[in-house]
Coordinates of C-alpha atoms in Angstrom, one line a residue:
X1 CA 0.0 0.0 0.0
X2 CA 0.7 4.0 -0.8
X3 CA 2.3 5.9 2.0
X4 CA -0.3 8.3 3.2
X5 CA 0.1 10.6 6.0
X6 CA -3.4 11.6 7.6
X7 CA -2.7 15.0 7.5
X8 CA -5.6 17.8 7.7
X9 CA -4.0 19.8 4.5
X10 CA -5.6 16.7 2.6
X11 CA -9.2 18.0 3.2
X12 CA -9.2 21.1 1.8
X13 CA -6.7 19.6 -1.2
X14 CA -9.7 17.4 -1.7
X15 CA -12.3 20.1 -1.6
X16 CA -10.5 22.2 -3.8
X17 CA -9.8 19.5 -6.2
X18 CA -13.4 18.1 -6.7
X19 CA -15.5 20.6 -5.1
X20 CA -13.7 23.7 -5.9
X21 CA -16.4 26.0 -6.6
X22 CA -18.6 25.2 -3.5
X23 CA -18.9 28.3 -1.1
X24 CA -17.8 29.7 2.1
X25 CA -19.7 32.1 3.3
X26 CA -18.8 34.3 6.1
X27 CA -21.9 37.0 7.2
X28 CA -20.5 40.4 7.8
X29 CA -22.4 43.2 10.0
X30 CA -23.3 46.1 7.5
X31 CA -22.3 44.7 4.4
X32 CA -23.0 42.0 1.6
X33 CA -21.9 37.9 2.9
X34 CA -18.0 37.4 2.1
X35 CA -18.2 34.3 -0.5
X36 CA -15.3 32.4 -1.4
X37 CA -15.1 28.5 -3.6
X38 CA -12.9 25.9 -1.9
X39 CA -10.1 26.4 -4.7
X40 CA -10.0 29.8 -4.1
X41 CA -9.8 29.5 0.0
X42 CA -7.4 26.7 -0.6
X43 CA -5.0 28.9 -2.7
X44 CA -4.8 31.9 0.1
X45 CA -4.5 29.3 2.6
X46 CA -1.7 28.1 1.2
X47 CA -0.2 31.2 0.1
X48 CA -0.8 32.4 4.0
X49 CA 1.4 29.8 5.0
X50 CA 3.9 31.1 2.7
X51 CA 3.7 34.2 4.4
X52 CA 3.9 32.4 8.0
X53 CA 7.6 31.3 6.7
X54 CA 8.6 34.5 5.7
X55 CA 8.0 35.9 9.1
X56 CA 10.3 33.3 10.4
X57 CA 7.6 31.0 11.5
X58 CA 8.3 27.2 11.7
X59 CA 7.2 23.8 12.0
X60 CA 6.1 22.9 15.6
X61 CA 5.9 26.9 16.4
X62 CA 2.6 27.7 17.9
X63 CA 0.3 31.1 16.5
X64 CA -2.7 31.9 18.9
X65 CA -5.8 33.0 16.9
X66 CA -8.3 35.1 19.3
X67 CA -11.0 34.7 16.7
X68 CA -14.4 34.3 15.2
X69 CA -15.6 31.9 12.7
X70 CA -15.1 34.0 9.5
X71 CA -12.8 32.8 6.5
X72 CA -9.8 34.6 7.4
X73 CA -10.1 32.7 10.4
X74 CA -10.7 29.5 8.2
X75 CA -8.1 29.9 6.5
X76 CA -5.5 30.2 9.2
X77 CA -6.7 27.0 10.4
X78 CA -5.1 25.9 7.1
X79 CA -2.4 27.9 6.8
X80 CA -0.8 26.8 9.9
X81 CA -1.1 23.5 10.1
X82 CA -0.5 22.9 6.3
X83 CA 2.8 23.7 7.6
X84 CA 2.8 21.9 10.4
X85 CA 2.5 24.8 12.6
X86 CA 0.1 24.4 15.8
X87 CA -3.1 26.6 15.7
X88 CA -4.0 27.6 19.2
X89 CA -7.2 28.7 19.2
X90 CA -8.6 31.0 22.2
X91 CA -11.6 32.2 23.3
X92 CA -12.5 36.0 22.8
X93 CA -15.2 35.9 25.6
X94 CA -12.0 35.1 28.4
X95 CA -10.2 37.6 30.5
X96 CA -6.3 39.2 29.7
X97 CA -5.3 37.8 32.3
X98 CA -7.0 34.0 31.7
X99 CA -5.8 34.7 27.6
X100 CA -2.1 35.2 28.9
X101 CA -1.7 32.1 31.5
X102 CA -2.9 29.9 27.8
X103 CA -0.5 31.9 25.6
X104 CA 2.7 32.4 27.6
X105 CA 2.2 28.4 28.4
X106 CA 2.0 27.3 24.8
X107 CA 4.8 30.0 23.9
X108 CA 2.5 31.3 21.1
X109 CA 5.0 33.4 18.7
X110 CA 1.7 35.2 16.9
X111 CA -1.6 36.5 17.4
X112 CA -4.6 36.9 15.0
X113 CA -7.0 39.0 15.9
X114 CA -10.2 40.8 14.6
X115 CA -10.1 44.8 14.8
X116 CA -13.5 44.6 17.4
X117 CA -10.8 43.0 20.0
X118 CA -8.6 45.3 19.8
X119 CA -9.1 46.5 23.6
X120 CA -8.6 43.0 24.8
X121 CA -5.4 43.1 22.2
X122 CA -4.2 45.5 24.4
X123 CA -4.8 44.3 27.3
X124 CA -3.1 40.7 26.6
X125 CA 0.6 42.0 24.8
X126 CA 2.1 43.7 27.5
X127 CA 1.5 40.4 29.3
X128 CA 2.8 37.8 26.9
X129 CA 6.9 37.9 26.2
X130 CA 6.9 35.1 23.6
X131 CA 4.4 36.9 21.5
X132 CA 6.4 38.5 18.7
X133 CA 3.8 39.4 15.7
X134 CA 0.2 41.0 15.8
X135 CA -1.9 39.9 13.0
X136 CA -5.1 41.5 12.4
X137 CA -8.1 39.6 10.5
X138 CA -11.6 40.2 9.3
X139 CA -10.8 43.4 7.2
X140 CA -11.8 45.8 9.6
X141 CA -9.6 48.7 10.0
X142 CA -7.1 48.0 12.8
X143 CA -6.3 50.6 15.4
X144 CA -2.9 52.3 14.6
X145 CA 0.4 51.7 16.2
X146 CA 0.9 48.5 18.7
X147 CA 3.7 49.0 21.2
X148 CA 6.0 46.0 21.5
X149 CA 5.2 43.7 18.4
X150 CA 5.1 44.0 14.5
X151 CA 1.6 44.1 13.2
X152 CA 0.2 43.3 10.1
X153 CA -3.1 43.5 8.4
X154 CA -3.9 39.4 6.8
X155 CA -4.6 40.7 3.5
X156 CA -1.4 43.0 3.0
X157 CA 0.8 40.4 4.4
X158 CA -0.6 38.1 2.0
X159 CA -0.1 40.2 -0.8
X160 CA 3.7 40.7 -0.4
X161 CA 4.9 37.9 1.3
X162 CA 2.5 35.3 1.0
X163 CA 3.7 32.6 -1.8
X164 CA 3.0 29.1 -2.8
X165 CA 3.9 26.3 -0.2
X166 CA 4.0 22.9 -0.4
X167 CA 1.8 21.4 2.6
X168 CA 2.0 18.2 4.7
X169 CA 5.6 17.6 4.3
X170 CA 5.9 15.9 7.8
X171 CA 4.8 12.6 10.1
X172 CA 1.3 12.6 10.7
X173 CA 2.2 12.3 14.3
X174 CA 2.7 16.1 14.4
X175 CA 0.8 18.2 16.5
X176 CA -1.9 20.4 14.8
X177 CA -4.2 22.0 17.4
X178 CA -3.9 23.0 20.5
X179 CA -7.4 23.9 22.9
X180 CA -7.8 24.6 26.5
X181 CA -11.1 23.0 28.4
X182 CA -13.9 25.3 29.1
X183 CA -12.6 25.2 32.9
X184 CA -16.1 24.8 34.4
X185 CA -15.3 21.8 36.7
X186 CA -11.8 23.4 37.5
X187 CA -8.9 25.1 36.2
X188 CA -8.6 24.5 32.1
X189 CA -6.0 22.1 30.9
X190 CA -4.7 22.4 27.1
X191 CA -5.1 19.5 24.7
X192 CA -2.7 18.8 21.9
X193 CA -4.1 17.2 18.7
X194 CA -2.1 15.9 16.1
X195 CA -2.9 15.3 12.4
X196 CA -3.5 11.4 12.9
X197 CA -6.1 12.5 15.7
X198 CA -7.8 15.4 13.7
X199 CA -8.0 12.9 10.3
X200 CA -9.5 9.9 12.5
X201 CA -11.9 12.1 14.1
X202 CA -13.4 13.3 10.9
X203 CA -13.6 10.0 9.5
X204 CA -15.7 9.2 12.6
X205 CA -17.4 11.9 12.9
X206 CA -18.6 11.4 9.2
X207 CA -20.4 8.7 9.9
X208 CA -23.8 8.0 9.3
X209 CA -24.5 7.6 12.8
X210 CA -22.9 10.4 13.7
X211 CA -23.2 13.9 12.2
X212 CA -23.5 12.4 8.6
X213 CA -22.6 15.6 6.8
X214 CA -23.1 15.3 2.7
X215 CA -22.0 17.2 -0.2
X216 CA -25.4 18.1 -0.8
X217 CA -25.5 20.2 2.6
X218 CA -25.1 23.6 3.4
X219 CA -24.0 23.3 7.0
X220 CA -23.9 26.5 9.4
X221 CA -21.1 26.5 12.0
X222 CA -22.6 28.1 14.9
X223 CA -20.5 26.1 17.6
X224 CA -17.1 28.4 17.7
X225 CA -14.1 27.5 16.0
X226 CA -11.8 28.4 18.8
X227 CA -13.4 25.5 21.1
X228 CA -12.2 21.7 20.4
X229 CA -11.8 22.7 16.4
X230 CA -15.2 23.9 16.3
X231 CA -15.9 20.4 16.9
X232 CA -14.0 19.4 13.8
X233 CA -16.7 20.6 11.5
X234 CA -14.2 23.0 9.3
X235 CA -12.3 19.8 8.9
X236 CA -15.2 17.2 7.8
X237 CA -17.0 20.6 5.7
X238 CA -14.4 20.3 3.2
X239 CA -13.9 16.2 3.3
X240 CA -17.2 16.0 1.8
X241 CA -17.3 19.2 -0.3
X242 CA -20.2 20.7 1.8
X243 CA -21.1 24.7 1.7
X244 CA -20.2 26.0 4.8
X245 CA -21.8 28.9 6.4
X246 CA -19.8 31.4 9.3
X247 CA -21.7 33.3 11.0
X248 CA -19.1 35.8 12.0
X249 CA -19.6 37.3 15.4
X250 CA -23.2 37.7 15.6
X251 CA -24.7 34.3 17.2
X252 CA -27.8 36.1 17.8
X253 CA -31.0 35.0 16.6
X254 CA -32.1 37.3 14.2
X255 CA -28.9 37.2 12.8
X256 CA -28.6 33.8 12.7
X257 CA -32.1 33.2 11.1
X258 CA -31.4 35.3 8.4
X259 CA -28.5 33.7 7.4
X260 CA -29.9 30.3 7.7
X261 CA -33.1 31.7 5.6
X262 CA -30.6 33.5 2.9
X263 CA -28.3 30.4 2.3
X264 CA -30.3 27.5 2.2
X265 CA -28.5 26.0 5.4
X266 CA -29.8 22.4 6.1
X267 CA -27.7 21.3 8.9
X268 CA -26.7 23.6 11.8
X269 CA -24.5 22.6 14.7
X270 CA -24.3 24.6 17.7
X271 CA -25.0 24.9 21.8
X272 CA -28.6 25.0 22.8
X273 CA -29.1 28.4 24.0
X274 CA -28.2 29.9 20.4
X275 CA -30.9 27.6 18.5
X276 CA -33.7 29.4 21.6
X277 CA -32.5 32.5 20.6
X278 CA -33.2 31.5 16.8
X279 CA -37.0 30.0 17.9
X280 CA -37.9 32.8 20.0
X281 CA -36.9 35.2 17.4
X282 CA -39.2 33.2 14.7
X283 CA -41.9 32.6 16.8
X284 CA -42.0 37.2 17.4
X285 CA -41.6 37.3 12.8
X286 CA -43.8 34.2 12.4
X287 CA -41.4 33.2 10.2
X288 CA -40.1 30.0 9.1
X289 CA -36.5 28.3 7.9
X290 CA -38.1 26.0 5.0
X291 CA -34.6 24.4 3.9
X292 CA -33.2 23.5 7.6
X293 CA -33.7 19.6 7.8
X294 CA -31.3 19.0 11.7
X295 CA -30.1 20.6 13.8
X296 CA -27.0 18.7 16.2
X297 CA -26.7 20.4 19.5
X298 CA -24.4 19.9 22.4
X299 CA -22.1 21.8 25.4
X300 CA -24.1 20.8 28.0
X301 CA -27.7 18.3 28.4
X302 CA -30.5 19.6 27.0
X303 CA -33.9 19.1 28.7
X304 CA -36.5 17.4 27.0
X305 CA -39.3 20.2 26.9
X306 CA -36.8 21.8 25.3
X307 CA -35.7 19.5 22.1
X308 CA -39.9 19.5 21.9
X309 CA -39.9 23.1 21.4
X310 CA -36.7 23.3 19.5
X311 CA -37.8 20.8 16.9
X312 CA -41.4 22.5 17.0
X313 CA -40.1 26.2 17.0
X314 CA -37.6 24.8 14.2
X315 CA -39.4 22.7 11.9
X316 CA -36.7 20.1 12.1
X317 CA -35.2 17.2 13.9
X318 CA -32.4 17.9 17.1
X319 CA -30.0 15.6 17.4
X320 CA -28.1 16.2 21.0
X321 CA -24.3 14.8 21.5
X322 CA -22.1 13.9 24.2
X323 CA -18.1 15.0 24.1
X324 CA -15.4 16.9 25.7
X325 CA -12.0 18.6 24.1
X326 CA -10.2 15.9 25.6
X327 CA -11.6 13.6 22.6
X328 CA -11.3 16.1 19.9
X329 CA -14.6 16.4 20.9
X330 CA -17.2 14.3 19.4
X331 CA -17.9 11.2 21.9
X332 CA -21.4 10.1 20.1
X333 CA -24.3 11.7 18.7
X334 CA -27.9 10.5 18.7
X335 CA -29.3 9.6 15.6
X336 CA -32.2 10.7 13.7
X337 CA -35.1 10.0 15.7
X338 CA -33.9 8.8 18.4
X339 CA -36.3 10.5 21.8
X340 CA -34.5 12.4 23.3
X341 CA -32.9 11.5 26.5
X342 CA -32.9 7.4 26.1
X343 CA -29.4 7.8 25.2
X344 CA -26.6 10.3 24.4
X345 CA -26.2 8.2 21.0
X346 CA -24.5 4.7 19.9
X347 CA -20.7 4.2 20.4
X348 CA -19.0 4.5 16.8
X349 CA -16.0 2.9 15.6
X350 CA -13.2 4.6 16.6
X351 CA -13.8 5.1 20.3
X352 CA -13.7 2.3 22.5
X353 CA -15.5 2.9 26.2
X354 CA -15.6 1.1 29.7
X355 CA -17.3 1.3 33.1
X356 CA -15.7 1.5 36.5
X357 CA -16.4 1.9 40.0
X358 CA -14.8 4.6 42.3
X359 CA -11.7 2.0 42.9
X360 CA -11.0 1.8 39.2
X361 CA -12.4 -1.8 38.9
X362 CA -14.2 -2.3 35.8
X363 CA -17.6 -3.0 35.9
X364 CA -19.6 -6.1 34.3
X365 CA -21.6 -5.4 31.3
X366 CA -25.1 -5.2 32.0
X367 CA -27.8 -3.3 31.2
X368 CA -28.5 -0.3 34.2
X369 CA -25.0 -0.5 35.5
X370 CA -24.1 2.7 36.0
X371 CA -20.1 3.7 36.3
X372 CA -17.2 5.9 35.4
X373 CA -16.9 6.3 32.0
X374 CA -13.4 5.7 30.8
X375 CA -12.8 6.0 26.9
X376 CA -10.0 5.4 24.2
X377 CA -9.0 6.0 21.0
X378 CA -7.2 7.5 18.4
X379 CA -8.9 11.3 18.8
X380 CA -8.7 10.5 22.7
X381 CA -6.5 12.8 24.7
X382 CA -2.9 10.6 26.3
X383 CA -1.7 13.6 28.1
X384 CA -2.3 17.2 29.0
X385 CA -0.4 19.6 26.9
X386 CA 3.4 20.6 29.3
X387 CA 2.3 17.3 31.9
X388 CA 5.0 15.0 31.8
X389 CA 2.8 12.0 33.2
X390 CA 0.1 10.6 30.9
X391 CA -3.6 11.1 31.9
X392 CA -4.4 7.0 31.4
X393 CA -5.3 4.0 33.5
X394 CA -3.1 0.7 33.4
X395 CA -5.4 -0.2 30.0
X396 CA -4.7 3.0 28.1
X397 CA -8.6 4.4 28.8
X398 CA -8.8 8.0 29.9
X399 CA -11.5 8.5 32.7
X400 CA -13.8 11.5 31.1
X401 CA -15.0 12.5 34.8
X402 CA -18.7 11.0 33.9
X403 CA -21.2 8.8 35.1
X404 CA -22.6 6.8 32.8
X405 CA -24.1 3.5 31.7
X406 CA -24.0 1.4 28.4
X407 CA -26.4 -1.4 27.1
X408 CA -25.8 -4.2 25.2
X409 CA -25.7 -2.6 21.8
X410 CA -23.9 0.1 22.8
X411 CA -25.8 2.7 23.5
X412 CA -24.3 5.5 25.8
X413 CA -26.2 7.4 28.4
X414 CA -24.9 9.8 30.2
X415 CA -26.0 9.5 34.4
X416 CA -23.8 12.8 35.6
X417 CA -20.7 14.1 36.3
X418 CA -18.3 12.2 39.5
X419 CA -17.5 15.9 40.5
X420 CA -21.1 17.1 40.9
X421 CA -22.4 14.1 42.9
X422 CA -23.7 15.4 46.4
X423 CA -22.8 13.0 49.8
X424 CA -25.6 13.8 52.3
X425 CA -25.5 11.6 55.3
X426 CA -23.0 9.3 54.1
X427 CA -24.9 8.3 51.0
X428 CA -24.7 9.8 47.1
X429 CA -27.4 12.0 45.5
X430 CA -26.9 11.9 41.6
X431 CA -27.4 15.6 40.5
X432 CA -28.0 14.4 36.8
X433 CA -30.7 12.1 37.8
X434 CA -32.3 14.9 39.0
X435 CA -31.7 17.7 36.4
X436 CA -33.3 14.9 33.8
X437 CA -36.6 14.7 35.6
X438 CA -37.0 18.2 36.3
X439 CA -36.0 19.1 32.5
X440 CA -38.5 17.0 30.8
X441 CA -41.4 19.4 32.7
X442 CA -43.0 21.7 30.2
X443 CA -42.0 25.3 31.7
X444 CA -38.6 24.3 32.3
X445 CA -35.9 26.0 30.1
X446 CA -32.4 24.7 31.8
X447 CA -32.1 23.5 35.2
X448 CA -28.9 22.4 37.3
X449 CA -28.6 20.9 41.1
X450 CA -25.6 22.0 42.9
X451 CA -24.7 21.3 46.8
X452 CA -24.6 23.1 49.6
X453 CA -23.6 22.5 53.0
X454 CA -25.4 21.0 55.8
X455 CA -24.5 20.7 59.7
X456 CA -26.4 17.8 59.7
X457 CA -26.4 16.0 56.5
X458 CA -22.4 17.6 55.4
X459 CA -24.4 18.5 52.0
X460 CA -27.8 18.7 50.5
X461 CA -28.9 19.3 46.7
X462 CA -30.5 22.6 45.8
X463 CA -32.8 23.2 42.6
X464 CA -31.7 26.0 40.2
X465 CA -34.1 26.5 37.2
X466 CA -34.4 28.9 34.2
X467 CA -38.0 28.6 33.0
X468 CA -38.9 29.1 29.4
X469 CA -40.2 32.6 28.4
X470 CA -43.5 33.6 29.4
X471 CA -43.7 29.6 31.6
X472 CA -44.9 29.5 35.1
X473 CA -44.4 26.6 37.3
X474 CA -44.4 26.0 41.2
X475 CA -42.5 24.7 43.5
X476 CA -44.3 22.1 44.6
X477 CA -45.1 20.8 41.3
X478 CA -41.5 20.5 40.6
X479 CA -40.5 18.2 43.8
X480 CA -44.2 16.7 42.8
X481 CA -42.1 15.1 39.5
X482 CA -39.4 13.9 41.6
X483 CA -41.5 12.2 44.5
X484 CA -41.9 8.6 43.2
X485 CA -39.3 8.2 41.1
X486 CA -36.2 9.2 42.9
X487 CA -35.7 8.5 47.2
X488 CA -37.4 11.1 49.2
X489 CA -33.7 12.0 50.9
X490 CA -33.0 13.2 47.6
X491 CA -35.6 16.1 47.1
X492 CA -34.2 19.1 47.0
X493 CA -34.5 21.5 50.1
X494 CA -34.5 24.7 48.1
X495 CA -35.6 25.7 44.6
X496 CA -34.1 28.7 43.2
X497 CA -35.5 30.2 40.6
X498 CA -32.9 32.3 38.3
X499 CA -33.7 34.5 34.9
X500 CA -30.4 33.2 33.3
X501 CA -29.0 29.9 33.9
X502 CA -25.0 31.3 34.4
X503 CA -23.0 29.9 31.0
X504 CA -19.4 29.4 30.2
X505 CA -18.3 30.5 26.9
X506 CA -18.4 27.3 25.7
X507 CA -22.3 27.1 26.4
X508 CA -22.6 24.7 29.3
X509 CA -24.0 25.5 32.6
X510 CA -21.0 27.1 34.9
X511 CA -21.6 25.3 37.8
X512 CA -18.7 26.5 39.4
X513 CA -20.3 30.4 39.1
X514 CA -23.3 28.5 40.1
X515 CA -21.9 27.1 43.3
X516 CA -19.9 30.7 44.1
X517 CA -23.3 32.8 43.8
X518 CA -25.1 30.4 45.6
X519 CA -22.5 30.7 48.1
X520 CA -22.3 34.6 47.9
X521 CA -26.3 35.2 47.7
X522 CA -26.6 36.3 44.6
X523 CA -28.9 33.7 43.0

């Protein structure tokens, strides 16, 4: 057989190849969509890395991108790694101060950046050393004069220095990627991908089980592009020659409807609370997205009065998923149809999985066992990026910090996470058991049980719930759905009742926030 590296480069080769005149399109505030084919993105990607040499930029060197999903941002995606360069993406919505810890770690050499950040540009250079060139995207004007580092504006750069490079000349074993966890259980911990990791990943993610993406779909990429590789969609876009859609930096719902509406999208992937704002924003116009066919949405569980009204509100089907950035990050997706909340979706090829109690010992397979849930695989994290010691058990399975349990076909449902459960006199209360009951009553938007402490008991759960707009609900009713089916000890002894369930950038529920609130009165 051929000698093939499984390098990324390869899927945008192969979209530009036989798909060359299929669009990107990247919606811009106050002026026509950016559109671009795949042969034409391809060529500037390449020619960027061009320019990433001439600034003295090398293979295994890290850039930081502090970005949006727009094509320039696509495109660096491309041009970096092409080169074997690592693409550290980082998330606008974090602090100077959180942004610096993540850049001065990985030794980032460059940042991209969109004109609209500039503020938080300044703020971050005076506290990274390593940082050595300013690169500003998006075509926006940039502010003038940057003390400390050389800036550049993409598209001059690209016109006199960028030229044509020859991509994937290294081991697929290279790093490509580099993410840090949303840091809503604890302090975030960078992930490295590599080529191999990336290319198996889309392969699996590809599948038909999974987000099944075709040539025939226009796919919106609502889930950023700075968390977990935008969940490897501007990877498996371009495998299959599918139009991609970027919505820029406006994720709100009239924007986003619009877009959707104006480009024919029939597959959008994103976190739950940005398909709400879409439905809410419909149901005011009484308007409809006639071409949307599914809709995959993950970050954190979604209740099941919700998927009813966002399948209702959307005209078409919701497909939830389980994963983490420590797996590059699809775990499994539910299929087509599939209720939601029997199962997080069916394990796929490519990503083996085991049970195990709090010792470690793995459990026997059988229906309702419910255990750790340790995972492996090619796209599954070995170590956290600077840790010298590998992040595995004795097998080579990496514990993902969930409860879960798996029947005899292999389907996955996720019970909870180990770090929320609650210990009241001695004995556990399963947060997640809870949050799933609550969730599937009508009024409830999002809903999350966190701990507080007991002189008694040492802890005892306590109810926080976001109701859907214009819902009403009371409090007795909601215990009412939770006498009967779960022990009496476990009923909550306070229900708060909040406008906004407190999110991390990422789109889950911020528990930690949650808990510090709670803690300081202010829910």
């Amino acid at each position: 057989m051929q000698s093939y590296d499984l390098t990324v480069d390869k899927f945008l080769d192969h979209a530009a190849r036989w798909a060359g005149e299929r669009e990107v399109v990247t919606a811009r505030t106050g002026a026509p969509s950016l559109r671009i084919g795949y042969a034409g993105l391809r060529e500037r990607a390449n020619r960027a890395s061009g320019a990433l040499l001439a600034l003295g930029i090398r293979p295994g060197d890290r850039i930081a991108t502090l970005a949006w999903n727009t094509q320039h941002h696509f495109e660096l995606y491309y041009a970096a790694m092409g080169i074997g360069v690592v693409c550290h993406t980082l998330n606008p919505r974090l602090t100077a101060d959180q942004l610096a810890v993540m850049i001065n770690e990985a030794a980032d050499r460059i940042l991209a950046a969109p004109a609209n950040l500039a503020p938080l540009v300044a703020d971050v250079l005076p506290l990274c050393p390593t940082l050595e060139h300013l690169l500003w995207i998006d075509d926006d004007a940039p502010p003038p004069g940057t003390a400390a580092v050389d800036a550049w504006e993409f598209e001059h750069l690209l016109a006199t220095m960028g030229r044509e490079t020859r991509w994937g000349a290294f081991a697929e074993t290279a790093p490509a990627g580099l993410c840090y966890t949303s840091g809503t259980t604890g302090p975030p911990k960078g992930v490295l991908y590599t080529h191999r990791s990336n290319y198996l990943h889309t392969l699996r993610a590809l599948q038909a089980d999974a987000f099944a993406i075709t040539a025939s779909d226009a796919l919106l990429i609502a889930v950023p592009m700075f968390h977990a590789n935008g969940w490897g969609l501007p990877f498996a876009a371009p495998a299959v020659g599918a139009k991609v859609v970027l919505p820029g930096r406006h994720a709100d719902g009239a924007s986003l409807a619009r877009l959707m509406r104006d480009e024919g999208v029939t597959v959008a992937v994103g976190v739950q609370t940005v398909w709400l704002g879409v439905v809410e924003h419909l149901e005011r116009t009484g308007t409809t997205l006639p071409d949307l066919q599914r809709i995959v949405v993950g970050g954190s569980d979604t209740p099941q009065a919700l998927v009813r009204r966002l399948e209702a509100g959307l005209g078409a089907v919701v497909q939830t998923s389980w994963g983490m950035t420590e797996l590059s990050p699809l775990g499994v997706t539910a299929r087509p149809g599939d209720a939601p909340g029997e199962s997080a979706g069916r394990l796929l090829m490519g990503l083996d999985a085991k049970l195990t109690d709090a010792e470690g010992a793995a459990l026997p397979r059988r229906d309702g066992a419910v255990g750790r849930l340790m995972v492996k695989g090619p796209s599954v994290l070995d170590r956290y990026f600077g840790m010298a010691n590998d992040a595995l058990d004795e097998e080579g399975f990496f514990d993902t910090g969930d409860l879960a349990s798996i029947d005899a076909v292999g389907n996955l449902t996720i019970r909870g996470r180990s770090k929320d459960l609650i210990k009241s006199g001695g004995e556990w209360i399963n947060p997640a058991e809870i949050e799933a009951i609550v969730g599937r009553e009508p009024a409830v938007g999002q809903v999350a049980v966190i701990a507080r402490a007991d002189g008694k008991w040492g802890e005892r759960p306590v109810l926080v719930v976001e109701l859907l707009p214009g819902a009403t609900v009371r409090d007795e009713d909601l215990v009412a759905a939770l006498r009967g089916t779960v022990a009496d000890w476990w009923l909550p002894d306070e229900i708060v009742r909040v406008a906004a369930m407190p999110l991390a950038p990422t789109g889950k529920i911020d528990k930690l926030r949650l808990r510090a609130d709670y803690a300081a009165g202010l829910l």
